[in-house]
PDB file of C-alpha atoms in Angstrom:
ATOM      1  CA  UNK S   1      24.361 -87.879-157.518  1.00 35.00           C
ATOM      2  CA  UNK S   2      22.259 -90.947-156.871  1.00 37.00           C
ATOM      3  CA  UNK S   3      19.279 -89.426-158.658  1.00 34.00           C
ATOM      4  CA  UNK S   4      21.324 -89.123-161.853  1.00 34.00           C
ATOM      5  CA  UNK S   5      22.026 -92.829-162.014  1.00 37.00           C
ATOM      6  CA  UNK S   6      18.832 -94.321-160.641  1.00 42.00           C
ATOM      7  CA  UNK S   7      15.928 -93.209-162.854  1.00 39.00           C
ATOM      8  CA  UNK S   8      12.890 -95.356-163.500  1.00 36.00           C
ATOM      9  CA  UNK S   9      14.490 -98.262-165.399  1.00 35.00           C
ATOM     10  CA  UNK S  10      11.219 -99.128-167.115  1.00 31.00           C
ATOM     11  CA  UNK S  11      10.401 -95.744-168.580  1.00 33.00           C
ATOM     12  CA  UNK S  12      11.342 -97.060-172.036  1.00 32.00           C
ATOM     13  CA  UNK S  13       9.247-100.239-171.776  1.00 34.00           C
ATOM     14  CA  UNK S  14       6.243-100.091-174.070  1.00 34.00           C
ATOM     15  CA  UNK S  15       4.046-102.742-172.425  1.00 34.00           C
ATOM     16  CA  UNK S  16       4.294-102.791-168.629  1.00 37.00           C
ATOM     17  CA  UNK S  17       3.862-106.100-166.854  1.00 43.00           C
ATOM     18  CA  UNK S  18       3.302-106.803-163.168  1.00 43.00           C
ATOM     19  CA  UNK S  19       6.427-106.231-161.134  1.00 50.00           C
ATOM     20  CA  UNK S  20       7.567-108.504-158.317  1.00 54.00           C
ATOM     21  CA  UNK S  21       9.615-106.720-155.696  1.00 52.00           C
ATOM     22  CA  UNK S  22      11.160-109.082-153.181  1.00 54.00           C
ATOM     23  CA  UNK S  23      13.375-107.071-150.855  1.00 53.00           C
ATOM     24  CA  UNK S  24      15.656-107.494-147.895  1.00 54.00           C
ATOM     25  CA  UNK S  25      17.509-105.044-145.736  1.00 87.00           C
ATOM     26  CA  UNK S  26      20.699-105.052-147.786  1.00 93.00           C
ATOM     27  CA  UNK S  27      19.425-106.020-151.248  1.00 96.00           C
ATOM     28  CA  UNK S  28      16.278-105.129-153.173  1.00 95.00           C
ATOM     29  CA  UNK S  29      15.219-106.341-156.584  1.00 95.00           C
ATOM     30  CA  UNK S  30      12.337-106.175-158.999  1.00 95.00           C
ATOM     31  CA  UNK S  31      11.389-107.985-162.191  1.00 96.00           C
ATOM     32  CA  UNK S  32       9.673-106.542-165.231  1.00 95.00           C
ATOM     33  CA  UNK S  33       9.550-107.743-168.841  1.00 94.00           C
ATOM     34  CA  UNK S  34      11.884-110.676-167.985  1.00 97.00           C
ATOM     35  CA  UNK S  35      14.542-108.290-166.615  1.00 98.00           C
ATOM     36  CA  UNK S  36      15.582-108.423-162.958  1.00 98.00           C
ATOM     37  CA  UNK S  37      17.047-105.191-161.605  1.00 98.00           C
ATOM     38  CA  UNK S  38      19.003-105.804-158.396  1.00 98.00           C
ATOM     39  CA  UNK S  39      20.104-102.969-156.115  1.00 98.00           C
ATOM     40  CA  UNK S  40      22.753-103.014-153.429  1.00 97.00           C
ATOM     41  CA  UNK S  41      20.743-101.248-150.772  1.00 96.00           C
ATOM     42  CA  UNK S  42      23.060-100.011-148.038  1.00 95.00           C
ATOM     43  CA  UNK S  43      23.631 -96.435-149.186  1.00 96.00           C
ATOM     44  CA  UNK S  44      24.495 -95.056-145.746  1.00 94.00           C
ATOM     45  CA  UNK S  45      27.606 -97.300-145.744  1.00 94.00           C
ATOM     46  CA  UNK S  46      28.444 -96.773-149.434  1.00 96.00           C
ATOM     47  CA  UNK S  47      27.123-100.316-149.900  1.00 97.00           C
ATOM     48  CA  UNK S  48      30.038-101.709-147.924  1.00 94.00           C
ATOM     49  CA  UNK S  49      30.057-105.499-147.694  1.00 94.00           C
ATOM     50  CA  UNK S  50      29.156-106.916-144.300  1.00 91.00           C
ATOM     51  CA  UNK S  51      28.087-110.508-143.652  1.00 90.00           C
ATOM     52  CA  UNK S  52      24.343-109.895-144.229  1.00 91.00           C
ATOM     53  CA  UNK S  53      25.194-108.227-147.554  1.00 91.00           C
ATOM     54  CA  UNK S  54      27.204-111.290-148.614  1.00 92.00           C
ATOM     55  CA  UNK S  55      24.404-113.650-147.619  1.00 92.00           C
ATOM     56  CA  UNK S  56      21.598-111.643-149.163  1.00 95.00           C
ATOM     57  CA  UNK S  57      23.351-111.063-152.481  1.00 95.00           C
ATOM     58  CA  UNK S  58      24.011-114.788-152.773  1.00 94.00           C
ATOM     59  CA  UNK S  59      20.412-115.601-151.835  1.00 95.00           C
ATOM     60  CA  UNK S  60      19.174-113.108-154.426  1.00 96.00           C
ATOM     61  CA  UNK S  61      21.240-114.803-157.156  1.00 97.00           C
ATOM     62  CA  UNK S  62      19.870-118.184-156.085  1.00 96.00           C
ATOM     63  CA  UNK S  63      16.293-116.908-156.269  1.00 97.00           C
ATOM     64  CA  UNK S  64      16.921-115.492-159.744  1.00 97.00           C
ATOM     65  CA  UNK S  65      18.441-118.770-160.913  1.00 96.00           C
ATOM     66  CA  UNK S  66      15.263-120.607-159.905  1.00 95.00           C
ATOM     67  CA  UNK S  67      13.030-118.198-161.848  1.00 96.00           C
ATOM     68  CA  UNK S  68      13.272-119.394-165.461  1.00 95.00           C
ATOM     69  CA  UNK S  69      11.208-116.442-166.695  1.00 96.00           C
ATOM     70  CA  UNK S  70      14.129-114.080-165.948  1.00 97.00           C
ATOM     71  CA  UNK S  71      16.351-113.533-168.980  1.00 98.00           C
ATOM     72  CA  UNK S  72      18.665-110.677-167.935  1.00 98.00           C
ATOM     73  CA  UNK S  73      19.947-109.214-164.666  1.00 98.00           C
ATOM     74  CA  UNK S  74      20.974-105.598-164.130  1.00 98.00           C
ATOM     75  CA  UNK S  75      23.076-105.171-160.987  1.00 98.00           C
ATOM     76  CA  UNK S  76      23.134-101.603-159.668  1.00 98.00           C
ATOM     77  CA  UNK S  77      23.305 -99.756-156.339  1.00 98.00           C
ATOM     78  CA  UNK S  78      21.453 -97.134-154.335  1.00 97.00           C
ATOM     79  CA  UNK S  79      23.185 -94.045-153.019  1.00 96.00           C
ATOM     80  CA  UNK S  80      26.446 -92.333-153.924  1.00 96.00           C
ATOM     81  CA  UNK S  81      28.601 -95.413-154.633  1.00 97.00           C
ATOM     82  CA  UNK S  82      28.262 -98.818-156.207  1.00 98.00           C
ATOM     83  CA  UNK S  83      30.301-100.491-153.451  1.00 97.00           C
ATOM     84  CA  UNK S  84      33.241 -99.225-151.411  1.00 95.00           C
ATOM     85  CA  UNK S  85      34.419-102.778-150.644  1.00 92.00           C
ATOM     86  CA  UNK S  86      34.549-104.744-147.433  1.00 88.00           C
ATOM     87  CA  UNK S  87      33.042-102.954-144.426  1.00 86.00           C
ATOM     88  CA  UNK S  88      35.916-103.084-141.946  1.00 77.00           C
ATOM     89  CA  UNK S  89      33.820-101.495-139.209  1.00 77.00           C
ATOM     90  CA  UNK S  90      31.532-104.540-139.475  1.00 73.00           C
ATOM     91  CA  UNK S  91      34.594-106.794-139.324  1.00 72.00           C
ATOM     92  CA  UNK S  92      35.723-105.162-136.083  1.00 71.00           C
ATOM     93  CA  UNK S  93      32.297-105.809-134.536  1.00 79.00           C
ATOM     94  CA  UNK S  94      32.050-109.379-135.797  1.00 78.00           C
ATOM     95  CA  UNK S  95      35.290-111.300-135.104  1.00 76.00           C
ATOM     96  CA  UNK S  96      33.852-114.404-136.775  1.00 72.00           C
ATOM     97  CA  UNK S  97      33.089-112.608-140.036  1.00 72.00           C
ATOM     98  CA  UNK S  98      36.443-113.236-141.760  1.00 74.00           C
ATOM     99  CA  UNK S  99      36.683-116.917-140.752  1.00 75.00           C
ATOM    100  CA  UNK S 100      33.123-117.466-142.013  1.00 77.00           C
ATOM    101  CA  UNK S 101      33.933-115.723-145.284  1.00 75.00           C
ATOM    102  CA  UNK S 102      37.068-117.785-145.873  1.00 76.00           C
ATOM    103  CA  UNK S 103      35.822-121.201-144.737  1.00 78.00           C
ATOM    104  CA  UNK S 104      35.184-123.560-147.665  1.00 76.00           C
ATOM    105  CA  UNK S 105      33.287-126.811-147.277  1.00 77.00           C
ATOM    106  CA  UNK S 106      34.918-129.798-149.026  1.00 80.00           C
ATOM    107  CA  UNK S 107      31.973-130.224-151.433  1.00 76.00           C
ATOM    108  CA  UNK S 108      31.816-126.536-152.395  1.00 80.00           C
ATOM    109  CA  UNK S 109      33.673-124.823-155.249  1.00 85.00           C
ATOM    110  CA  UNK S 110      33.889-121.522-153.398  1.00 86.00           C
ATOM    111  CA  UNK S 111      33.993-119.995-149.958  1.00 85.00           C
ATOM    112  CA  UNK S 112      31.502-117.260-149.056  1.00 82.00           C
ATOM    113  CA  UNK S 113      33.898-114.465-150.103  1.00 86.00           C
ATOM    114  CA  UNK S 114      34.304-115.961-153.571  1.00 91.00           C
ATOM    115  CA  UNK S 115      30.673-116.934-153.939  1.00 92.00           C
ATOM    116  CA  UNK S 116      29.450-113.331-153.786  1.00 93.00           C
ATOM    117  CA  UNK S 117      30.970-112.824-157.230  1.00 94.00           C
ATOM    118  CA  UNK S 118      30.807-116.337-158.669  1.00 95.00           C
ATOM    119  CA  UNK S 119      27.056-116.614-158.038  1.00 96.00           C
ATOM    120  CA  UNK S 120      26.546-113.906-160.700  1.00 97.00           C
ATOM    121  CA  UNK S 121      29.165-115.276-163.083  1.00 96.00           C
ATOM    122  CA  UNK S 122      27.542-118.724-162.838  1.00 95.00           C
ATOM    123  CA  UNK S 123      23.988-117.515-163.481  1.00 97.00           C
ATOM    124  CA  UNK S 124      22.652-118.900-166.786  1.00 96.00           C
ATOM    125  CA  UNK S 125      21.532-115.393-167.827  1.00 98.00           C
ATOM    126  CA  UNK S 126      23.618-112.331-168.733  1.00 98.00           C
ATOM    127  CA  UNK S 127      24.401-109.934-165.892  1.00 98.00           C
ATOM    128  CA  UNK S 128      24.988-106.232-166.535  1.00 98.00           C
ATOM    129  CA  UNK S 129      26.688-104.267-163.736  1.00 98.00           C
ATOM    130  CA  UNK S 130      25.976-100.531-163.508  1.00 98.00           C
ATOM    131  CA  UNK S 131      28.622 -98.789-161.411  1.00 98.00           C
ATOM    132  CA  UNK S 132      29.009 -95.251-160.132  1.00 98.00           C
ATOM    133  CA  UNK S 133      30.817 -93.409-157.346  1.00 98.00           C
ATOM    134  CA  UNK S 134      33.381 -95.692-155.701  1.00 98.00           C
ATOM    135  CA  UNK S 135      33.881 -99.233-156.948  1.00 98.00           C
ATOM    136  CA  UNK S 136      36.612-100.546-154.673  1.00 97.00           C
ATOM    137  CA  UNK S 137      37.976-103.893-153.527  1.00 95.00           C
ATOM    138  CA  UNK S 138      35.238-106.476-153.215  1.00 95.00           C
ATOM    139  CA  UNK S 139      32.857-104.127-155.032  1.00 96.00           C
ATOM    140  CA  UNK S 140      35.105-104.143-158.087  1.00 97.00           C
ATOM    141  CA  UNK S 141      35.405-107.931-157.966  1.00 96.00           C
ATOM    142  CA  UNK S 142      31.614-108.141-157.800  1.00 97.00           C
ATOM    143  CA  UNK S 143      31.312-105.905-160.882  1.00 98.00           C
ATOM    144  CA  UNK S 144      33.993-107.851-162.755  1.00 97.00           C
ATOM    145  CA  UNK S 145      31.933-111.032-162.326  1.00 97.00           C
ATOM    146  CA  UNK S 146      29.204-109.518-164.510  1.00 98.00           C
ATOM    147  CA  UNK S 147      29.150-110.088-168.265  1.00 98.00           C
ATOM    148  CA  UNK S 148      29.000-106.362-169.034  1.00 98.00           C
ATOM    149  CA  UNK S 149      29.892-103.245-167.035  1.00 98.00           C
ATOM    150  CA  UNK S 150      28.453 -99.773-167.648  1.00 98.00           C
ATOM    151  CA  UNK S 151      30.185 -97.038-165.646  1.00 98.00           C
ATOM    152  CA  UNK S 152      29.265 -93.451-164.848  1.00 98.00           C
ATOM    153  CA  UNK S 153      31.832 -90.933-166.063  1.00 98.00           C
ATOM    154  CA  UNK S 154      33.063 -90.024-162.566  1.00 97.00           C
ATOM    155  CA  UNK S 155      33.336 -93.602-161.246  1.00 98.00           C
ATOM    156  CA  UNK S 156      36.530 -94.402-159.339  1.00 98.00           C
ATOM    157  CA  UNK S 157      37.975 -97.904-159.270  1.00 98.00           C
ATOM    158  CA  UNK S 158      40.580 -99.627-157.134  1.00 98.00           C
ATOM    159  CA  UNK S 159      41.776-103.149-156.387  1.00 96.00           C
ATOM    160  CA  UNK S 160      42.261-101.896-152.860  1.00 94.00           C
ATOM    161  CA  UNK S 161      43.258-105.045-150.948  1.00 93.00           C
ATOM    162  CA  UNK S 162      46.962-104.087-151.058  1.00 93.00           C
ATOM    163  CA  UNK S 163      46.140-101.160-148.748  1.00 91.00           C
ATOM    164  CA  UNK S 164      45.322-103.718-146.049  1.00 88.00           C
ATOM    165  CA  UNK S 165      48.271-105.983-146.823  1.00 92.00           C
ATOM    166  CA  UNK S 166      46.040-108.516-148.592  1.00 90.00           C
ATOM    167  CA  UNK S 167      45.431-109.901-152.075  1.00 92.00           C
ATOM    168  CA  UNK S 168      42.065-109.824-153.858  1.00 93.00           C
ATOM    169  CA  UNK S 169      40.395-113.166-153.141  1.00 91.00           C
ATOM    170  CA  UNK S 170      36.803-112.864-154.309  1.00 91.00           C
ATOM    171  CA  UNK S 171      37.307-114.861-157.538  1.00 92.00           C
ATOM    172  CA  UNK S 172      39.370-112.205-159.327  1.00 93.00           C
ATOM    173  CA  UNK S 173      41.369-114.844-161.227  1.00 93.00           C
ATOM    174  CA  UNK S 174      38.179-115.929-163.015  1.00 92.00           C
ATOM    175  CA  UNK S 175      37.436-112.393-164.250  1.00 93.00           C
ATOM    176  CA  UNK S 176      40.406-109.994-164.393  1.00 94.00           C
ATOM    177  CA  UNK S 177      42.596-112.512-166.228  1.00 92.00           C
ATOM    178  CA  UNK S 178      40.065-112.652-169.072  1.00 92.00           C
ATOM    179  CA  UNK S 179      39.659-108.895-169.350  1.00 95.00           C
ATOM    180  CA  UNK S 180      43.121-107.329-169.374  1.00 96.00           C
ATOM    181  CA  UNK S 181      46.852-107.978-169.730  1.00 96.00           C
ATOM    182  CA  UNK S 182      48.808-109.597-166.930  1.00 96.00           C
ATOM    183  CA  UNK S 183      51.123-106.612-166.438  1.00 98.00           C
ATOM    184  CA  UNK S 184      48.138-104.285-166.025  1.00 97.00           C
ATOM    185  CA  UNK S 185      46.500-106.687-163.571  1.00 97.00           C
ATOM    186  CA  UNK S 186      49.715-106.908-161.546  1.00 97.00           C
ATOM    187  CA  UNK S 187      50.257-103.141-161.481  1.00 98.00           C
ATOM    188  CA  UNK S 188      46.695-102.357-160.412  1.00 97.00           C
ATOM    189  CA  UNK S 189      46.793-105.052-157.720  1.00 97.00           C
ATOM    190  CA  UNK S 190      50.305-104.352-156.399  1.00 97.00           C
ATOM    191  CA  UNK S 191      49.762-100.602-156.106  1.00 97.00           C
ATOM    192  CA  UNK S 192      46.075-100.574-155.141  1.00 96.00           C
ATOM    193  CA  UNK S 193      45.878 -97.173-156.825  1.00 97.00           C
ATOM    194  CA  UNK S 194      42.600 -95.476-157.670  1.00 98.00           C
ATOM    195  CA  UNK S 195      41.926 -95.209-161.406  1.00 98.00           C
ATOM    196  CA  UNK S 196      39.240 -93.533-163.492  1.00 98.00           C
ATOM    197  CA  UNK S 197      36.383 -94.899-165.584  1.00 98.00           C
ATOM    198  CA  UNK S 198      38.279 -93.894-168.716  1.00 98.00           C
ATOM    199  CA  UNK S 199      41.311 -95.880-167.602  1.00 98.00           C
ATOM    200  CA  UNK S 200      39.092 -98.831-166.696  1.00 98.00           C
ATOM    201  CA  UNK S 201      37.645 -98.755-170.208  1.00 98.00           C
ATOM    202  CA  UNK S 202      41.118 -98.618-171.765  1.00 98.00           C
ATOM    203  CA  UNK S 203      42.189-101.605-169.629  1.00 98.00           C
ATOM    204  CA  UNK S 204      39.180-103.614-170.808  1.00 97.00           C
ATOM    205  CA  UNK S 205      37.485-103.645-167.403  1.00 98.00           C
ATOM    206  CA  UNK S 206      34.483-101.539-168.436  1.00 98.00           C
ATOM    207  CA  UNK S 207      32.200-102.142-171.417  1.00 98.00           C
ATOM    208  CA  UNK S 208      31.018 -98.552-171.722  1.00 97.00           C
ATOM    209  CA  UNK S 209      31.439 -95.224-169.931  1.00 98.00           C
ATOM    210  CA  UNK S 210      28.272 -93.161-169.999  1.00 97.00           C
ATOM    211  CA  UNK S 211      26.667 -90.112-168.351  1.00 97.00           C
ATOM    212  CA  UNK S 212      23.548 -92.300-167.973  1.00 97.00           C
ATOM    213  CA  UNK S 213      24.833 -95.857-167.410  1.00 98.00           C
ATOM    214  CA  UNK S 214      21.597 -97.343-166.093  1.00 97.00           C
ATOM    215  CA  UNK S 215      19.620 -96.207-169.118  1.00 97.00           C
ATOM    216  CA  UNK S 216      22.306 -97.566-171.444  1.00 97.00           C
ATOM    217  CA  UNK S 217      22.353-100.861-169.532  1.00 98.00           C
ATOM    218  CA  UNK S 218      18.568-101.146-169.807  1.00 98.00           C
ATOM    219  CA  UNK S 219      18.743-100.697-173.582  1.00 98.00           C
ATOM    220  CA  UNK S 220      21.120-103.657-173.782  1.00 98.00           C
ATOM    221  CA  UNK S 221      19.054-105.641-171.267  1.00 98.00           C
ATOM    222  CA  UNK S 222      15.875-105.187-173.301  1.00 97.00           C
ATOM    223  CA  UNK S 223      17.653-106.238-176.478  1.00 97.00           C
ATOM    224  CA  UNK S 224      19.043-109.358-174.813  1.00 98.00           C
ATOM    225  CA  UNK S 225      15.627-110.180-173.340  1.00 97.00           C
ATOM    226  CA  UNK S 226      14.199-110.318-176.878  1.00 95.00           C
ATOM    227  CA  UNK S 227      16.529-113.155-177.927  1.00 96.00           C
ATOM    228  CA  UNK S 228      16.081-116.874-177.323  1.00 96.00           C
ATOM    229  CA  UNK S 229      16.867-117.304-173.597  1.00 96.00           C
ATOM    230  CA  UNK S 230      18.345-120.747-174.303  1.00 96.00           C
ATOM    231  CA  UNK S 231      20.747-119.434-176.960  1.00 96.00           C
ATOM    232  CA  UNK S 232      21.778-116.486-174.761  1.00 97.00           C
ATOM    233  CA  UNK S 233      22.458-118.820-171.815  1.00 96.00           C
ATOM    234  CA  UNK S 234      24.456-121.152-174.073  1.00 96.00           C
ATOM    235  CA  UNK S 235      26.480-118.209-175.379  1.00 97.00           C
ATOM    236  CA  UNK S 236      27.378-117.140-171.852  1.00 96.00           C
ATOM    237  CA  UNK S 237      28.454-120.679-171.032  1.00 95.00           C
ATOM    238  CA  UNK S 238      30.393-120.985-174.298  1.00 95.00           C
ATOM    239  CA  UNK S 239      32.607-118.000-173.547  1.00 95.00           C
ATOM    240  CA  UNK S 240      32.842-118.369-169.766  1.00 94.00           C
ATOM    241  CA  UNK S 241      33.942-121.996-170.007  1.00 92.00           C
ATOM    242  CA  UNK S 242      35.706-122.004-173.372  1.00 92.00           C
ATOM    243  CA  UNK S 243      37.582-118.700-173.575  1.00 89.00           C
ATOM    244  CA  UNK S 244      41.021-120.109-172.755  1.00 86.00           C
ATOM    245  CA  UNK S 245      40.550-123.774-173.608  1.00 89.00           C
ATOM    246  CA  UNK S 246      42.747-125.615-176.047  1.00 91.00           C
ATOM    247  CA  UNK S 247      41.400-126.262-179.546  1.00 92.00           C
ATOM    248  CA  UNK S 248      40.123-129.802-178.983  1.00 94.00           C
ATOM    249  CA  UNK S 249      38.339-128.919-175.767  1.00 95.00           C
ATOM    250  CA  UNK S 250      36.915-125.650-177.159  1.00 93.00           C
ATOM    251  CA  UNK S 251      35.540-127.333-180.274  1.00 94.00           C
ATOM    252  CA  UNK S 252      33.995-130.109-178.182  1.00 94.00           C
ATOM    253  CA  UNK S 253      32.270-127.515-175.980  1.00 94.00           C
ATOM    254  CA  UNK S 254      30.871-125.748-179.070  1.00 94.00           C
ATOM    255  CA  UNK S 255      29.428-128.988-180.437  1.00 95.00           C
ATOM    256  CA  UNK S 256      27.928-130.042-177.120  1.00 94.00           C
ATOM    257  CA  UNK S 257      26.206-126.699-176.485  1.00 94.00           C
ATOM    258  CA  UNK S 258      24.864-126.577-180.044  1.00 94.00           C
ATOM    259  CA  UNK S 259      23.480-130.113-179.818  1.00 93.00           C
ATOM    260  CA  UNK S 260      21.568-129.107-176.697  1.00 93.00           C
ATOM    261  CA  UNK S 261      19.916-126.176-178.514  1.00 94.00           C
ATOM    262  CA  UNK S 262      18.904-127.860-181.772  1.00 93.00           C
ATOM    263  CA  UNK S 263      15.223-128.738-182.058  1.00 93.00           C
ATOM    264  CA  UNK S 264      14.152-127.315-178.711  1.00 93.00           C
ATOM    265  CA  UNK S 265      11.086-125.144-178.474  1.00 93.00           C
ATOM    266  CA  UNK S 266      12.861-121.785-178.253  1.00 93.00           C
ATOM    267  CA  UNK S 267      15.178-122.689-181.117  1.00 93.00           C
ATOM    268  CA  UNK S 268      12.166-123.544-183.266  1.00 94.00           C
ATOM    269  CA  UNK S 269      10.530-120.218-182.331  1.00 93.00           C
ATOM    270  CA  UNK S 270      13.723-118.358-183.292  1.00 93.00           C
ATOM    271  CA  UNK S 271      13.764-120.136-186.658  1.00 92.00           C
ATOM    272  CA  UNK S 272      10.136-119.206-187.334  1.00 92.00           C
ATOM    273  CA  UNK S 273      10.774-115.593-186.342  1.00 91.00           C
ATOM    274  CA  UNK S 274      13.799-115.457-188.605  1.00 89.00           C
ATOM    275  CA  UNK S 275      11.999-116.941-191.608  1.00 90.00           C
ATOM    276  CA  UNK S 276       8.618-115.238-191.276  1.00 86.00           C
ATOM    277  CA  UNK S 277       9.198-111.754-192.658  1.00 79.00           C
ATOM    278  CA  UNK S 278       5.477-110.945-192.779  1.00 79.00           C
ATOM    279  CA  UNK S 279       4.834-111.249-189.023  1.00 78.00           C
ATOM    280  CA  UNK S 280       4.092-107.903-187.386  1.00 77.00           C
ATOM    281  CA  UNK S 281       5.328-109.123-183.994  1.00 84.00           C
ATOM    282  CA  UNK S 282       7.892-111.864-183.302  1.00 87.00           C
ATOM    283  CA  UNK S 283       6.605-114.986-181.602  1.00 90.00           C
ATOM    284  CA  UNK S 284       7.343-114.859-177.869  1.00 91.00           C
ATOM    285  CA  UNK S 285       9.900-117.234-176.433  1.00 94.00           C
ATOM    286  CA  UNK S 286       9.079-119.655-173.647  1.00 91.00           C
ATOM    287  CA  UNK S 287      10.877-119.976-170.285  1.00 90.00           C
ATOM    288  CA  UNK S 288      14.582-120.719-170.297  1.00 90.00           C
ATOM    289  CA  UNK S 289      15.390-124.433-170.321  1.00 84.00           C
ATOM    290  CA  UNK S 290      17.132-125.711-167.230  1.00 70.00           C
TER     291      UNK S 290
END
């Protein structure tokens, strides 16, 4: 099953560039043509979330944020499942794991449990999640934090915390509330039932269901990587921060983000590319502005 969803993601890239492959025990990632492909890399545990997985995913997002050459992130997983949720066997061996996940410092917006999802939502580049197998609990909340979600046909989803007498607490109110109706969110959370990729698409939780989700995600990633990285980052911020604002606040956010784009180098390059119909190749964009 894993071989179906994890082909060479760069087979469609015309001009290969050197690939950087930082890796850790739980997370591996590589960069090519301005696209970072990140893999959850604990296949023997269905990519269950233990404390090192939390820490290394967050560190990976921080490293990507610092690299202004990266324009898109594809978040996928090795093995038979995207992520089966919290690894309760790890919890039983580490009694301090839950307190460390839930502790929030006064100066921080999130605790560690919430940060594993918010670090991807807060990245200034689009994130595309590619899910297959089981996508349960914390794994689903991680996927929901992405900007787009491509799911294999047989993917199974569940907001599974109810099974353990808990509520989802990995930033689900910043994602699920923007994607589906409140009654659907309540029913899925209160029952904890397993639902299909087709249902997830109907609920608005999945962008596309595909027999080859990674290939489809890479097509979108390559298209996004060809746009002005500043305008793409501003678009993500526009919708993430302005989706449910009142009119005055939303219009102010639009103006402020547009003012920050006008006249900058990448905006000027985009204008030249748009006006110059005779150019055989578009002018390349520079690094993303901070």
